[in-house]
Amino acid sequence: MLKDLLFASDAFQKAMERQLDQAPPLQLEEPRHRSAAVAAMLSIEHGSAARGCFAVDCPHSGTSLIRLQFEALVRGAWALYAAPDEAIQLMSGPLTMESDVAARKLPGATVMLKELMEKAPHGLSEPLRQFHAAFWHGLNSYVHAGIHPLHRSGNGYPVALAGQQLRGSNAILHFGYRQLAALSGSQAIMQRITELWMEYAPCLPVEVSTAN
């Protein structure tokens, strides 16, 4: 039942949050690290909000938020592993008219993911690639009011699809918390958050790996 999955998903996030609360302060002296942390936190916020939408029977809005959740996570990983210094300066500097115009040239998720495949650890880049391949087209349709939400608004949002989307969102949440744990410098906390994947496997997709 979707209600049970929502309950388990909430418990999964709380378990990760408890582990992160035990970590040392995030190491954010470097602009690159600050950008990565802020993007990961934004991704986690979107994931929490998406789950809330599903809980109040707003699945189309929730699905759109998962698209934002994924791109924020990719942005954070890109900032940490692949972004050039000029991009980091834009993401971490003041928000001005000039920086807003310049930031429009920053790459989107597909380009960032391609660069991550070349520069990030396989245990991060491969699950992101898998998620992109499985979910990206459908999520974009929801963001742009495409045929998927238009059809399902009139014909109903399948419960099985809601479960699939929630599991995908939970996977993104997991990698967001892992990134924050990595920025704390604590390998022990990083490992404990990683191990929570197996404990909460029923609320996660089977095709996205957490291998290191």
Short mmCIF file of C-alpha atoms in Angstrom, two decimals:
data_model
loop_
_atom_site.label_atom_id
_atom_site.label_comp_id
_atom_site.label_asym_id
_atom_site.label_seq_id
_atom_site.Cartn_x
_atom_site.Cartn_y
_atom_site.Cartn_z
CA MET A 1 0.00 0.00 0.00
CA LEU A 2 1.15 3.54 -0.74
CA LYS A 3 0.49 4.57 2.85
CA ASP A 4 2.97 1.96 4.09
CA LEU A 5 5.59 3.10 1.59
CA LEU A 6 5.15 6.72 2.68
CA PHE A 7 5.59 5.69 6.31
CA ALA A 8 8.73 3.68 5.53
CA SER A 9 10.10 6.51 3.40
CA ASP A 10 9.63 8.96 6.26
CA ALA A 11 11.39 6.58 8.63
CA PHE A 12 14.26 6.19 6.15
CA GLN A 13 14.85 9.93 5.98
CA LYS A 14 14.67 10.30 9.75
CA ALA A 15 17.24 7.51 10.15
CA MET A 16 19.62 9.28 7.76
CA GLU A 17 19.04 12.60 9.51
CA ARG A 18 19.89 11.04 12.88
CA GLN A 19 23.16 9.74 11.50
CA LEU A 20 24.04 13.08 9.96
CA ASP A 21 23.30 14.81 13.27
CA GLN A 22 26.14 12.77 14.78
CA ALA A 23 28.65 13.85 12.14
CA PRO A 24 31.23 16.59 12.64
CA PRO A 25 30.37 20.04 11.22
CA LEU A 26 30.43 20.19 7.46
CA GLN A 27 33.76 21.31 6.03
CA LEU A 28 32.64 24.31 4.01
CA GLU A 29 35.70 26.55 3.94
CA GLU A 30 36.07 26.06 0.20
CA PRO A 31 33.46 27.59 -2.15
CA ARG A 32 33.31 24.27 -4.01
CA HIS A 33 32.32 22.45 -0.84
CA ARG A 34 29.76 25.10 0.10
CA SER A 35 28.12 24.86 -3.32
CA ALA A 36 28.00 21.08 -3.10
CA ALA A 37 26.46 21.18 0.38
CA VAL A 38 23.83 23.80 -0.47
CA ALA A 39 22.76 21.87 -3.58
CA ALA A 40 22.52 18.63 -1.59
CA MET A 41 20.38 20.35 1.05
CA LEU A 42 18.16 21.78 -1.68
CA SER A 43 17.77 18.30 -3.15
CA ILE A 44 16.78 16.93 0.27
CA GLU A 45 14.24 19.73 0.69
CA HIS A 46 12.66 18.92 -2.67
CA GLY A 47 12.55 15.22 -1.78
CA SER A 48 10.79 15.87 1.51
CA ALA A 49 8.29 18.14 -0.22
CA ALA A 50 7.67 15.59 -2.98
CA ARG A 51 6.80 12.92 -0.43
CA GLY A 52 4.45 15.38 1.27
CA CYS A 53 2.67 15.95 -2.05
CA PHE A 54 2.08 12.24 -2.51
CA ALA A 55 0.80 12.02 1.07
CA VAL A 56 -1.90 14.64 0.38
CA ASP A 57 -2.91 13.17 -3.00
CA CYS A 58 -1.04 15.66 -5.19
CA PRO A 59 1.04 13.15 -7.18
CA HIS A 60 1.56 15.34 -10.24
CA SER A 61 3.13 18.10 -8.16
CA GLY A 62 5.15 15.51 -6.25
CA THR A 63 6.50 14.00 -9.45
CA SER A 64 7.54 17.44 -10.70
CA LEU A 65 9.46 18.02 -7.48
CA ILE A 66 11.38 14.76 -7.96
CA ARG A 67 12.74 16.23 -11.20
CA LEU A 68 13.97 19.26 -9.24
CA GLN A 69 15.31 16.98 -6.50
CA PHE A 70 17.40 15.00 -8.97
CA GLU A 71 18.82 18.03 -10.75
CA ALA A 72 19.80 19.66 -7.43
CA LEU A 73 21.67 16.50 -6.44
CA VAL A 74 23.43 16.35 -9.81
CA ARG A 75 24.34 20.03 -9.45
CA GLY A 76 25.86 19.37 -6.05
CA ALA A 77 27.85 16.37 -7.25
CA TRP A 78 29.00 18.34 -10.29
CA ALA A 79 30.13 21.18 -8.03
CA LEU A 80 32.13 18.77 -5.94
CA TYR A 81 33.77 16.72 -8.68
CA ALA A 82 33.56 18.35 -12.09
CA ALA A 83 32.63 22.04 -12.15
CA PRO A 84 35.28 24.50 -13.37
CA ASP A 85 36.35 27.24 -10.98
CA GLU A 86 34.40 29.84 -12.94
CA ALA A 87 31.16 27.94 -12.35
CA ILE A 88 31.90 27.59 -8.65
CA GLN A 89 32.43 31.34 -8.43
CA LEU A 90 29.01 31.91 -9.98
CA MET A 91 27.25 29.40 -7.72
CA SER A 92 28.89 30.57 -4.50
CA GLY A 93 29.16 34.31 -5.16
CA PRO A 94 26.61 37.10 -4.70
CA LEU A 95 23.37 37.01 -6.66
CA THR A 96 23.46 40.04 -8.96
CA MET A 97 21.98 40.87 -12.34
CA GLU A 98 25.35 40.10 -13.90
CA SER A 99 25.77 36.76 -12.15
CA ASP A 100 22.19 35.80 -13.00
CA VAL A 101 22.83 36.38 -16.69
CA ALA A 102 26.17 34.56 -16.58
CA ALA A 103 24.67 31.59 -14.72
CA ARG A 104 22.26 30.94 -17.60
CA LYS A 105 25.22 29.40 -19.39
CA LEU A 106 25.76 26.80 -16.67
CA PRO A 107 25.08 23.27 -17.98
CA GLY A 108 21.88 21.37 -17.39
CA ALA A 109 21.53 17.99 -15.74
CA THR A 110 22.30 15.89 -18.82
CA VAL A 111 25.58 17.68 -19.52
CA MET A 112 26.59 17.69 -15.86
CA LEU A 113 25.87 13.99 -15.63
CA LYS A 114 28.06 13.30 -18.65
CA GLU A 115 30.94 15.12 -16.97
CA LEU A 116 30.31 13.28 -13.71
CA MET A 117 30.61 9.96 -15.52
CA GLU A 118 34.17 10.97 -16.38
CA LYS A 119 35.24 12.53 -13.07
CA ALA A 120 33.11 11.36 -10.13
CA PRO A 121 33.40 8.05 -8.25
CA HIS A 122 31.60 5.23 -10.02
CA GLY A 123 29.51 4.54 -6.91
CA LEU A 124 27.93 7.96 -7.35
CA SER A 125 27.93 8.53 -11.10
CA GLU A 126 26.52 5.12 -12.08
CA PRO A 127 23.37 5.30 -9.88
CA LEU A 128 22.78 8.83 -11.16
CA ARG A 129 23.09 7.55 -14.72
CA GLN A 130 20.65 4.74 -13.98
CA PHE A 131 18.12 7.14 -12.48
CA HIS A 132 18.45 9.51 -15.43
CA ALA A 133 17.89 6.69 -17.90
CA ALA A 134 14.85 5.35 -16.07
CA PHE A 135 13.07 8.53 -14.95
CA TRP A 136 14.25 11.62 -16.82
CA HIS A 137 11.88 11.70 -19.79
CA GLY A 138 8.77 11.13 -17.70
CA LEU A 139 9.79 13.65 -15.04
CA ASN A 140 10.35 16.33 -17.67
CA SER A 141 6.84 15.79 -18.94
CA TYR A 142 5.45 16.64 -15.49
CA VAL A 143 7.58 19.78 -15.16
CA HIS A 144 6.46 21.06 -18.57
CA ALA A 145 2.78 20.04 -18.32
CA GLY A 146 3.35 17.44 -21.02
CA ILE A 147 1.31 14.47 -22.12
CA HIS A 148 2.04 12.38 -19.00
CA PRO A 149 0.39 14.68 -16.43
CA LEU A 150 -2.33 15.80 -18.83
CA HIS A 151 -3.33 12.18 -19.41
CA ARG A 152 -3.12 11.11 -15.78
CA SER A 153 -4.91 14.18 -14.43
CA GLY A 154 -7.95 13.00 -16.35
CA ASN A 155 -7.54 9.26 -15.96
CA GLY A 156 -5.97 8.92 -12.53
CA TYR A 157 -2.42 8.51 -11.30
CA PRO A 158 -1.59 4.78 -10.98
CA VAL A 159 -0.67 3.64 -7.48
CA ALA A 160 2.14 1.50 -8.90
CA LEU A 161 3.63 4.56 -10.60
CA ALA A 162 3.41 6.53 -7.36
CA GLY A 163 5.35 3.77 -5.63
CA GLN A 164 7.99 3.79 -8.34
CA GLN A 165 8.41 7.55 -8.11
CA LEU A 166 8.67 7.51 -4.32
CA ARG A 167 11.32 4.80 -4.39
CA GLY A 168 13.29 6.81 -6.92
CA SER A 169 12.98 9.91 -4.76
CA ASN A 170 14.21 7.93 -1.75
CA ALA A 171 17.29 6.89 -3.70
CA ILE A 172 18.08 10.52 -4.50
CA LEU A 173 17.59 11.42 -0.83
CA HIS A 174 20.08 8.73 0.12
CA PHE A 175 22.75 10.16 -2.14
CA GLY A 176 22.04 13.67 -0.88
CA TYR A 177 22.68 12.57 2.68
CA ARG A 178 25.75 10.64 1.61
CA GLN A 179 27.15 13.77 0.00
CA LEU A 180 26.61 15.77 3.18
CA ALA A 181 28.25 13.00 5.21
CA ALA A 182 31.22 13.07 2.86
CA LEU A 183 31.51 16.83 3.37
CA SER A 184 31.65 16.26 7.13
CA GLY A 185 34.82 14.24 6.63
CA SER A 186 33.47 11.33 8.69
CA GLN A 187 33.94 8.00 6.95
CA ALA A 188 32.09 6.28 9.81
CA ILE A 189 28.94 8.37 9.32
CA MET A 190 29.24 7.98 5.57
CA GLN A 191 29.38 4.20 5.99
CA ARG A 192 26.43 4.08 8.39
CA ILE A 193 24.27 6.12 6.01
CA THR A 194 25.34 3.87 3.15
CA GLU A 195 24.35 0.77 5.15
CA LEU A 196 20.86 2.16 5.75
CA TRP A 197 20.15 1.33 2.08
CA MET A 198 19.98 -2.36 2.93
CA GLU A 199 17.92 -1.79 6.07
CA TYR A 200 15.32 0.19 4.14
CA ALA A 201 15.62 -1.69 0.85
CA PRO A 202 11.82 -2.24 0.50
CA CYS A 203 11.31 1.50 0.01
CA LEU A 204 14.14 1.82 -2.54
CA PRO A 205 14.48 0.87 -6.22
CA VAL A 206 16.35 -2.37 -6.89
CA GLU A 207 18.04 -1.13 -10.06
CA VAL A 208 19.99 1.77 -8.49
CA SER A 209 23.21 0.57 -6.91
CA THR A 210 25.11 2.01 -3.95
CA ALA A 211 28.32 0.17 -4.75
CA ASN A 212 31.55 2.04 -4.03
#
